[in-house]
Short mmCIF file of C-alpha atoms and ligand atoms in Angstrom, two decimals:
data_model
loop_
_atom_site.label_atom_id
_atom_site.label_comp_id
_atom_site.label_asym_id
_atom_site.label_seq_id
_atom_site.Cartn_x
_atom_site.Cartn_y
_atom_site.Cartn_z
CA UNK A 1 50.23 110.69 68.31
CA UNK A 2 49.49 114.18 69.91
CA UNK A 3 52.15 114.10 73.55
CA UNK A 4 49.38 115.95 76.11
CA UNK A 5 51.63 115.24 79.29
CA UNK A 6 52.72 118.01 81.91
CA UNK A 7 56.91 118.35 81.93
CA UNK A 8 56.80 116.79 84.87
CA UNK A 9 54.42 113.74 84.46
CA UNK A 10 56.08 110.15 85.34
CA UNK A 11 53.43 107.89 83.25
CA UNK A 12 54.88 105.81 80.58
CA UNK A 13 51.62 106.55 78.62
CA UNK A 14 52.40 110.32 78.60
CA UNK A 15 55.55 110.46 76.65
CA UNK A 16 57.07 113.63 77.14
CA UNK A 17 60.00 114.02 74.90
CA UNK A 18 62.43 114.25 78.08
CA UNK A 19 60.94 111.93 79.78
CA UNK A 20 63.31 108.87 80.31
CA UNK A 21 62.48 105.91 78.34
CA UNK A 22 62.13 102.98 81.61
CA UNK A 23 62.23 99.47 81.04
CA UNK A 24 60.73 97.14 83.72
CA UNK A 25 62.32 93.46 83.22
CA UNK A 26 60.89 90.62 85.71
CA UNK A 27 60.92 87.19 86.22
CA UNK A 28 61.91 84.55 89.01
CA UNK A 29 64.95 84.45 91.48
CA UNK A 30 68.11 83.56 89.93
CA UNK A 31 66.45 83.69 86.19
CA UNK A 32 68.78 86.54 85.13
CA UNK A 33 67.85 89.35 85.24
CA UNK A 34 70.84 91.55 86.30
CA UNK A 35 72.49 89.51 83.51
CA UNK A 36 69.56 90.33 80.88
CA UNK A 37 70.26 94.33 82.09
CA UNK A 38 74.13 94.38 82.03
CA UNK A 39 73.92 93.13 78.45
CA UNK A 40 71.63 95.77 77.89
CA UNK A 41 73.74 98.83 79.12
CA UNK A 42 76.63 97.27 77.98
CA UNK A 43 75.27 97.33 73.92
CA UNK A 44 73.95 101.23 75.62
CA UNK A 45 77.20 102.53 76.03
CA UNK A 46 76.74 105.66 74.21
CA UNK A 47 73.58 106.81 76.42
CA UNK A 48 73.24 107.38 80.14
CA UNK A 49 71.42 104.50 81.05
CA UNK A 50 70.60 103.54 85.26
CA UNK A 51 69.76 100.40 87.02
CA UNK A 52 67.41 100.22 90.01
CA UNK A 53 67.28 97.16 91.83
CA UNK A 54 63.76 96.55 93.48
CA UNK A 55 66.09 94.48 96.06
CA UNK A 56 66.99 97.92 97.19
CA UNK A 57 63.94 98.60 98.90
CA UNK A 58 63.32 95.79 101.02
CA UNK A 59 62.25 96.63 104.31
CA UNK A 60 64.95 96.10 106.54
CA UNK A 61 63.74 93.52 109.19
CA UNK A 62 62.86 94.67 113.18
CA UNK A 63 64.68 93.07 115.65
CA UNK A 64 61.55 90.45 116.54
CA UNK A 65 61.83 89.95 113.25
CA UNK A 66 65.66 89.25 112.45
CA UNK A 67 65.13 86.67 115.39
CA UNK A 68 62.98 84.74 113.41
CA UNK A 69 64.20 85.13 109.90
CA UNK A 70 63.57 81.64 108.58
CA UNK A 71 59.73 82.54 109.04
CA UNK A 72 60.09 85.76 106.98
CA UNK A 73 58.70 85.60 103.76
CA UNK A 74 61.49 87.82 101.11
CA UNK A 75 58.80 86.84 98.25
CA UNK A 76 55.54 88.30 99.05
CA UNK A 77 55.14 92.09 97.54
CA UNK A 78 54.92 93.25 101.29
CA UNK A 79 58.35 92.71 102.16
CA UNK A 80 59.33 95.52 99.67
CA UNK A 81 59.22 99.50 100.30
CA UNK A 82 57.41 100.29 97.20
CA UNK A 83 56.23 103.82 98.32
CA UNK A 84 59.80 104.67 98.51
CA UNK A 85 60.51 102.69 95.28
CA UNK A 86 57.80 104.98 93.80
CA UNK A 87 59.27 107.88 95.06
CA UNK A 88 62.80 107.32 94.20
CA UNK A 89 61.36 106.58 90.41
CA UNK A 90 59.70 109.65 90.37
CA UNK A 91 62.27 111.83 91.18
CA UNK A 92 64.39 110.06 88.18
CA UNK A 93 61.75 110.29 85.91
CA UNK A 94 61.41 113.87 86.72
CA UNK A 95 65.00 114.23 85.92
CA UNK A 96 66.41 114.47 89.11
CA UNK A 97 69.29 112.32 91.18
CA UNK A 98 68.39 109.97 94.06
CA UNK A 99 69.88 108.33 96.88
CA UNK A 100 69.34 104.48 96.13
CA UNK A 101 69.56 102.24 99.88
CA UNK A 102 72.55 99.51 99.98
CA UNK A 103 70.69 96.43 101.08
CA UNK A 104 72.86 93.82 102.98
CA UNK A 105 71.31 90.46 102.04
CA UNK A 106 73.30 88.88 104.93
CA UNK A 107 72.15 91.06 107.89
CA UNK A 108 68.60 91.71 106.02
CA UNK A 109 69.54 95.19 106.38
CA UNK A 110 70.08 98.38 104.70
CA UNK A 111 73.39 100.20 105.25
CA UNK A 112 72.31 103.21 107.86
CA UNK A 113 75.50 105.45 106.82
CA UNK A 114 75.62 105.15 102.85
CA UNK A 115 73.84 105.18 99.49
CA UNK A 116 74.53 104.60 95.95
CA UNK A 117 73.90 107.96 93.54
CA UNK A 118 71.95 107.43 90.76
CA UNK A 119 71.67 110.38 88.12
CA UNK A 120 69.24 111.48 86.39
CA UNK A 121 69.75 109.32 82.87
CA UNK A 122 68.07 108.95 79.08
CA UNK A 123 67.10 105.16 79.81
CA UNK A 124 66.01 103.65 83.38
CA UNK A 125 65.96 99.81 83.74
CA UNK A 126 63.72 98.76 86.59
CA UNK A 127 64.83 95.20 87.99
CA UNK A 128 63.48 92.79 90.07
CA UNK A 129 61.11 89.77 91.00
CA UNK A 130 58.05 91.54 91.55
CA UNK A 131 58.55 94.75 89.58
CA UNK A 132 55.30 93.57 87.26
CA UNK A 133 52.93 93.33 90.56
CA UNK A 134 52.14 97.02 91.53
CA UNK A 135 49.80 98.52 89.27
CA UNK A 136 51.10 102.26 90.23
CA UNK A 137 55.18 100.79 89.54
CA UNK A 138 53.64 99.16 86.28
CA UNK A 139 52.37 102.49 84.91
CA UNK A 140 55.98 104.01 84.51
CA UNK A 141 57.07 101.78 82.47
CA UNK A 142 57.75 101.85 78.55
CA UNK A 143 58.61 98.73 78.04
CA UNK A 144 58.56 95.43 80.28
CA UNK A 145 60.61 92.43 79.70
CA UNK A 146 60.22 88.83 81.78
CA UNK A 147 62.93 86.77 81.66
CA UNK A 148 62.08 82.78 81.68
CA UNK A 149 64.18 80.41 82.90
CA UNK A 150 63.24 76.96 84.31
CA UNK A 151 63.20 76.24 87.63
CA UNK A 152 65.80 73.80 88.18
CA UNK A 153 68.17 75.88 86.73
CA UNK A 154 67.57 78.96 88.40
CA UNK A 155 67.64 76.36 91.72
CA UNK A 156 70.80 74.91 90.48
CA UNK A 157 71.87 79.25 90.44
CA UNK A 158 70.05 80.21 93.80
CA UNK A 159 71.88 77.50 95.51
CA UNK A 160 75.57 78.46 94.14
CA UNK A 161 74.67 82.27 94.60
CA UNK A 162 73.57 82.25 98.32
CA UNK A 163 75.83 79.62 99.51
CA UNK A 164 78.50 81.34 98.09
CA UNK A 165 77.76 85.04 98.37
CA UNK A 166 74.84 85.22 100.59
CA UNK A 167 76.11 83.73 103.83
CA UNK A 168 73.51 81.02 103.50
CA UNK A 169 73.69 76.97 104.39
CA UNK A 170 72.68 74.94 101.51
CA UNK A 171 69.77 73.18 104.06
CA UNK A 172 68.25 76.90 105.03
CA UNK A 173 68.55 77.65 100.78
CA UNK A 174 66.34 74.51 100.12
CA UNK A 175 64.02 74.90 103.11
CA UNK A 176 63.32 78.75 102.10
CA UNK A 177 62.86 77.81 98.58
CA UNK A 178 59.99 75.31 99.36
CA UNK A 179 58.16 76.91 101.87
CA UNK A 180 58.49 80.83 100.35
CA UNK A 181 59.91 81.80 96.96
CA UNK A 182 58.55 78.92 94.98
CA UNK A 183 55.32 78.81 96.11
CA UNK A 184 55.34 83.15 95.97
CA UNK A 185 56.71 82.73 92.40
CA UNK A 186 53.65 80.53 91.59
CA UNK A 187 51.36 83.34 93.19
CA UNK A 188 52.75 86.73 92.63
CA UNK A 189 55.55 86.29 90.02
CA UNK A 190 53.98 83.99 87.40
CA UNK A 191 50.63 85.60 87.43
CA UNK A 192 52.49 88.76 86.62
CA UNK A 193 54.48 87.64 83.19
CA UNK A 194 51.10 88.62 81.54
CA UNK A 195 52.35 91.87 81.80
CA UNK A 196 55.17 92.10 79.80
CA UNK A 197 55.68 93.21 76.40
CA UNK A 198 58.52 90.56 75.88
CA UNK A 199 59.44 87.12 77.27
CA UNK A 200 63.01 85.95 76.59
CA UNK A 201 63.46 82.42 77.60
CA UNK A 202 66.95 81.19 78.55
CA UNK A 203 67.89 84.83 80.06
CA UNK A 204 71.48 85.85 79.45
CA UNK A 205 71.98 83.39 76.42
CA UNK A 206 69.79 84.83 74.57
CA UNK A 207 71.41 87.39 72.30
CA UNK A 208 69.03 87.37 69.73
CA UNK A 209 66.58 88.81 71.79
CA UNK A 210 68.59 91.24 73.57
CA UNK A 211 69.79 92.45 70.66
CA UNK A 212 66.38 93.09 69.29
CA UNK A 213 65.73 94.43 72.83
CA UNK A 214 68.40 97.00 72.23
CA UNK A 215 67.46 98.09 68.75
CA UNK A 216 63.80 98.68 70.03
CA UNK A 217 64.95 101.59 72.31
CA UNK A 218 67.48 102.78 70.36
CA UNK A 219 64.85 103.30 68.01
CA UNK A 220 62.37 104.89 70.63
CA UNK A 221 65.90 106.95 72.50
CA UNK A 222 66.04 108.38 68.20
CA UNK A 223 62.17 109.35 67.95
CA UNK A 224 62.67 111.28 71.63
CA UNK A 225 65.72 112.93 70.23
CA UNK A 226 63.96 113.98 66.86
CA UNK A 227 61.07 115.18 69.30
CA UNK A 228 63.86 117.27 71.43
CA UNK A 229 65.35 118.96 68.06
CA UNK A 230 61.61 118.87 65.95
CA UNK A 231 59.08 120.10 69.69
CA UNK A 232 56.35 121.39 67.24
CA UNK A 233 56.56 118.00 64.20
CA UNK A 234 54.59 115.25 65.03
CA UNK A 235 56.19 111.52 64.09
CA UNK A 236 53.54 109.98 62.29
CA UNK A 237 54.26 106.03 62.98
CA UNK A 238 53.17 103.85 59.83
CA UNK A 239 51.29 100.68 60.46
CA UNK A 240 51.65 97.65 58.26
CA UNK A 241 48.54 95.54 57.57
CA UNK A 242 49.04 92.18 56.06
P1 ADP B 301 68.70 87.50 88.93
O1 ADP B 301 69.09 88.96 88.82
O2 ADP B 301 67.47 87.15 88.13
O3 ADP B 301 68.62 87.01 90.34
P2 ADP B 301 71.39 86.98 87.98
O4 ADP B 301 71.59 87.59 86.63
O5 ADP B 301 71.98 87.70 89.16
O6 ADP B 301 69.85 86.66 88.22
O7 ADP B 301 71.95 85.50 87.92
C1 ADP B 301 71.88 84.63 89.06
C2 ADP B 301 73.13 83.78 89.10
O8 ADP B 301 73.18 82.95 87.95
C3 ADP B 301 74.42 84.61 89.13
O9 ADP B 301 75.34 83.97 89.95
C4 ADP B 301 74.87 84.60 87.67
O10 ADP B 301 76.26 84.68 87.56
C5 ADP B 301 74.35 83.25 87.17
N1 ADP B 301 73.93 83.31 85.77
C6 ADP B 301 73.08 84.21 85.22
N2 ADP B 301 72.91 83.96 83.90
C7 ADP B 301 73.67 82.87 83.62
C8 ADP B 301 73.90 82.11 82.43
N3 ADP B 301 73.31 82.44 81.27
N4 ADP B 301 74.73 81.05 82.51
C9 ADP B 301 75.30 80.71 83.68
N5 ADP B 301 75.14 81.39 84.83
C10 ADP B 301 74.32 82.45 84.82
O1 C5P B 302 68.32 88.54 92.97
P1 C5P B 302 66.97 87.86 93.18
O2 C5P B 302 65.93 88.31 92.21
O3 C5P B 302 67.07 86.37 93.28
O4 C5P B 302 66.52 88.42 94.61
C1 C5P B 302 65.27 88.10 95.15
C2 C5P B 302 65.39 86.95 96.14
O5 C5P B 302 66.17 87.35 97.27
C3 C5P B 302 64.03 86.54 96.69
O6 C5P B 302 63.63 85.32 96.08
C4 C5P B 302 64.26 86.38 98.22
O7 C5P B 302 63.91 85.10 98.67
C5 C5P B 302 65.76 86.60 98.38
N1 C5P B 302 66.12 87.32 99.61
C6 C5P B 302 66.77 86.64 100.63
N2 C5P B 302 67.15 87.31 101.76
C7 C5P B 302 66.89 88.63 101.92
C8 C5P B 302 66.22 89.35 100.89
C9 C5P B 302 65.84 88.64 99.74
O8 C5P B 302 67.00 85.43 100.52
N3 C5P B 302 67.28 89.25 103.03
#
């Protein structure tokens, strides 16, 4: 494959050889995700590997709004910043270090005084429930991973997780799970699995598949590297017919 991308383009389909390879990985509330992408840069300790958390660029709410927060829908695309989010992955893509916003998921804020640094890396994992929905988000990515869990379980998880580190009731939990994220998973998260490249059902217990997971980019992080050394040699990929 001929590489006709400006040093600067951000589009998974132009692959530059110093472009950062960037991983989307989706799938429902409490399904694993963060787990799926520790286990990832974990087995990636020998590259410089980022996580972005879509959860970062929620909107923070208006006062009108915080008043009423048990009528605000967290599920639906529109609750998230994704110009910014598109921004901040551009800049990392282009090789250069962003301010990330610290969202407070108990004051449905973001922090007005601090940020985390992220650097510019070799590998960027994109994470979070609606990561597959934006077209424009879609198009950076290299490689996009869903994780499937069942409901119940990730239920059985949302309930633990927000009661115990979300400042949440168990009663407000249930009630926001029925009238927003389930029925927004059905709508927006669901129809987005078509999307990815690979499904890994059970999430975090799944080595097998995040070990094949890993050995796919290392593969892909070699053939950039042999592109950085070799600019001018082509690598001809062989295709097996059977
Ligand atoms: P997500 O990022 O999709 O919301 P997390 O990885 O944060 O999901 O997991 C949600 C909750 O479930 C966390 O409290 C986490 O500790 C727990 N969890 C995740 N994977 C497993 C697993 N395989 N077994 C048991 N608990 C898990
Ligand atoms: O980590 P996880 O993928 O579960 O985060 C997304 C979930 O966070 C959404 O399902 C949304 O309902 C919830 N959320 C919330 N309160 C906020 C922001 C998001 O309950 N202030």
């Amino acid at each position: 494959a001929t590489a006709s991308a400006s040093p600067d383009s951000t589009l998974a389909s132009d692959s530059h050889p110093n472009r950062p390879f960037v991983i989307g990985v989706s799938g429902g509330t409490a399904s694993g995700k963060t787990t799926v992408c520790d286990m990832i840069i974990q087995q990636l300790h020998d590259h410089r590997v980022v996580l972005v958390n879509q959860d970062s660029f929620y909107r923070g709410l208006r006062p009108e709004e915080l008043e009423r927060v048990h009528e605000y829908n967290f599920d639906h695309p529109d609750a998230f910043d994704t110009e910014q989010l598109l921004e901040c992955m551009g800049k990392l893509i282009s090789g250069q270090g962003v301010h990330v916003p610290i969202y407070d998921f108990k004051k449905h804020q973001r922090s007005s005084d601090s940020f985390r640094q992220v650097n510019a890396s070799d590998v960027i994992i994109l994470e979070g429930i609606l990561v597959f929905h934006d077209q424009h988000v879609r198009d950076l990515m290299n490689m996009k991973i869903f994780v499937d869990t069942d409901a119940d379980v990730r239920l059985a998880r949302r309930i633990r997780r927000d009661t115990v580190e979300r400042g949440r009731d168990i009663n407000s939990v249930l009630e926001q799970y029925a009238k927003f994220v389930k029925p927004a998973f059905d709508d927006f998260v669901l129809p987005s699995k078509k999307y990815a490249d690979v499904i890994i059902p059970r999430g975090g217990d799944n080595h097998v598949a995040i070990d094949l997971i890993v050995q796919h980019i290392r593969t892909k992080l070699g053939q950039h590297d042999l592109c950085k050394i070799y600019p001018n040699v082509y690598v001809i990929q062989s295709t097996f017919q059977i």
